[in-house]
Every structure is written in C-alpha cells, then in structure tokens.
mmCIF file of C-alpha atoms in Angstrom:
data_model
loop_
_atom_site.group_PDB
_atom_site.id
_atom_site.type_symbol
_atom_site.label_atom_id
_atom_site.label_comp_id
_atom_site.label_asym_id
_atom_site.label_seq_id
_atom_site.Cartn_x
_atom_site.Cartn_y
_atom_site.Cartn_z
ATOM 1 C CA UNK A 1 36.731 -5.195 7.781
ATOM 2 C CA UNK A 2 33.736 -3.107 7.481
ATOM 3 C CA UNK A 3 29.944 -3.476 7.048
ATOM 4 C CA UNK A 4 28.444 -1.083 4.637
ATOM 5 C CA UNK A 5 24.757 -0.071 4.842
ATOM 6 C CA UNK A 6 22.298 2.049 2.805
ATOM 7 C CA UNK A 7 18.940 3.327 3.968
ATOM 8 C CA UNK A 8 15.832 4.396 1.902
ATOM 9 C CA UNK A 9 17.190 7.858 1.314
ATOM 10 C CA UNK A 10 20.512 6.278 0.114
ATOM 11 C CA UNK A 11 22.604 7.476 2.973
ATOM 12 C CA UNK A 12 25.727 5.567 3.381
ATOM 13 C CA UNK A 13 26.628 3.957 6.826
ATOM 14 C CA UNK A 14 29.920 2.177 7.422
ATOM 15 C CA UNK A 15 30.668 0.192 10.665
ATOM 16 C CA UNK A 16 33.135 -2.197 11.858
ATOM 17 C CA UNK A 17 32.255 -5.879 10.842
ATOM 18 C CA UNK A 18 30.173 -7.453 13.600
ATOM 19 C CA UNK A 19 29.224 -4.166 15.415
ATOM 20 C CA UNK A 20 25.632 -3.118 15.473
ATOM 21 C CA UNK A 21 24.116 -0.010 13.959
ATOM 22 C CA UNK A 22 24.129 2.776 16.415
ATOM 23 C CA UNK A 23 20.817 3.102 18.207
ATOM 24 C CA UNK A 24 20.340 6.832 17.272
ATOM 25 C CA UNK A 25 20.797 5.851 13.532
ATOM 26 C CA UNK A 26 18.490 2.651 13.885
ATOM 27 C CA UNK A 27 16.305 3.193 10.916
ATOM 28 C CA UNK A 28 15.638 1.091 7.694
ATOM 29 C CA UNK A 29 19.132 0.235 6.821
ATOM 30 C CA UNK A 30 20.027 -2.590 4.518
ATOM 31 C CA UNK A 31 23.286 -4.307 4.316
ATOM 32 C CA UNK A 32 24.943 -3.671 1.009
ATOM 33 C CA UNK A 33 28.269 -5.440 1.452
ATOM 34 C CA UNK A 34 31.259 -6.181 3.415
ATOM 35 C CA UNK A 35 34.542 -4.235 2.368
ATOM 36 C CA UNK A 36 38.157 -4.862 3.535
ATOM 37 C CA UNK A 37 39.392 -1.480 3.052
ATOM 38 C CA UNK A 38 38.107 2.191 3.313
ATOM 39 C CA UNK A 39 39.485 5.673 2.912
ATOM 40 C CA UNK A 40 41.571 7.252 5.701
ATOM 41 C CA UNK A 41 38.771 9.644 6.436
ATOM 42 C CA UNK A 42 36.233 6.799 6.893
ATOM 43 C CA UNK A 43 38.782 4.868 9.104
ATOM 44 C CA UNK A 44 39.383 7.871 11.289
ATOM 45 C CA UNK A 45 35.565 8.555 11.769
ATOM 46 C CA UNK A 46 34.923 4.950 12.596
ATOM 47 C CA UNK A 47 37.868 5.089 15.224
ATOM 48 C CA UNK A 48 36.600 8.302 16.837
ATOM 49 C CA UNK A 49 32.795 7.872 16.548
ATOM 50 C CA UNK A 50 32.463 4.106 16.004
ATOM 51 C CA UNK A 51 30.676 4.692 12.663
ATOM 52 C CA UNK A 52 30.808 6.923 9.467
ATOM 53 C CA UNK A 53 27.702 8.321 7.847
ATOM 54 C CA UNK A 54 27.197 10.331 4.633
ATOM 55 C CA UNK A 55 24.856 11.038 1.899
ATOM 56 C CA UNK A 56 25.749 9.637 -1.447
ATOM 57 C CA UNK A 57 26.189 12.076 -4.354
ATOM 58 C CA UNK A 58 23.044 12.659 -6.355
ATOM 59 C CA UNK A 59 24.275 10.849 -9.483
ATOM 60 C CA UNK A 60 25.105 7.786 -7.502
ATOM 61 C CA UNK A 61 21.801 7.776 -5.629
ATOM 62 C CA UNK A 62 19.899 8.245 -8.841
ATOM 63 C CA UNK A 63 21.626 5.258 -10.285
ATOM 64 C CA UNK A 64 20.768 3.011 -7.186
ATOM 65 C CA UNK A 65 17.119 4.287 -7.461
ATOM 66 C CA UNK A 66 16.907 3.284 -11.147
ATOM 67 C CA UNK A 67 18.452 -0.094 -10.353
ATOM 68 C CA UNK A 68 15.692 -0.570 -7.709
ATOM 69 C CA UNK A 69 12.941 0.206 -10.282
ATOM 70 C CA UNK A 70 14.148 -2.228 -12.911
#
C-alpha cells in the first residue's frame, strides 16, 4: 500500500505506507489518499529511490484548483 500526497503546486508524491516524506522533499505536502496498487513505473521508482514524484498534467491540476476555490 502507498500514501499519496499533493503539495501547493499540485506535485504528486507517492511513498510506501507508513514511511515519512524524504527530508529533501519536506515542504507543504498534504495527504490525499491511501492506494493499494500503483503503476509499474511508480512501483519501480519507489523500490529504487524510496519515493516517486511528478507534476500532475495541467488539466488535472486546474481541476484540483477549481475544487479548492469552490
């Protein structure tokens, strides 16, 4: 299982459940949800680096921004 976090710039961070956010990425992350399965690419990044981080596509981040304002 994995914890999924978002920050103020709508970057996505995935870490194994129960692990803390890496210190070099420690900003204003908020926990979004817990997921049971992730893609192979994310699983491989978590295995190698301990986390997976990426920017959400513009359309997705704009929808999240609109939800925050409502």
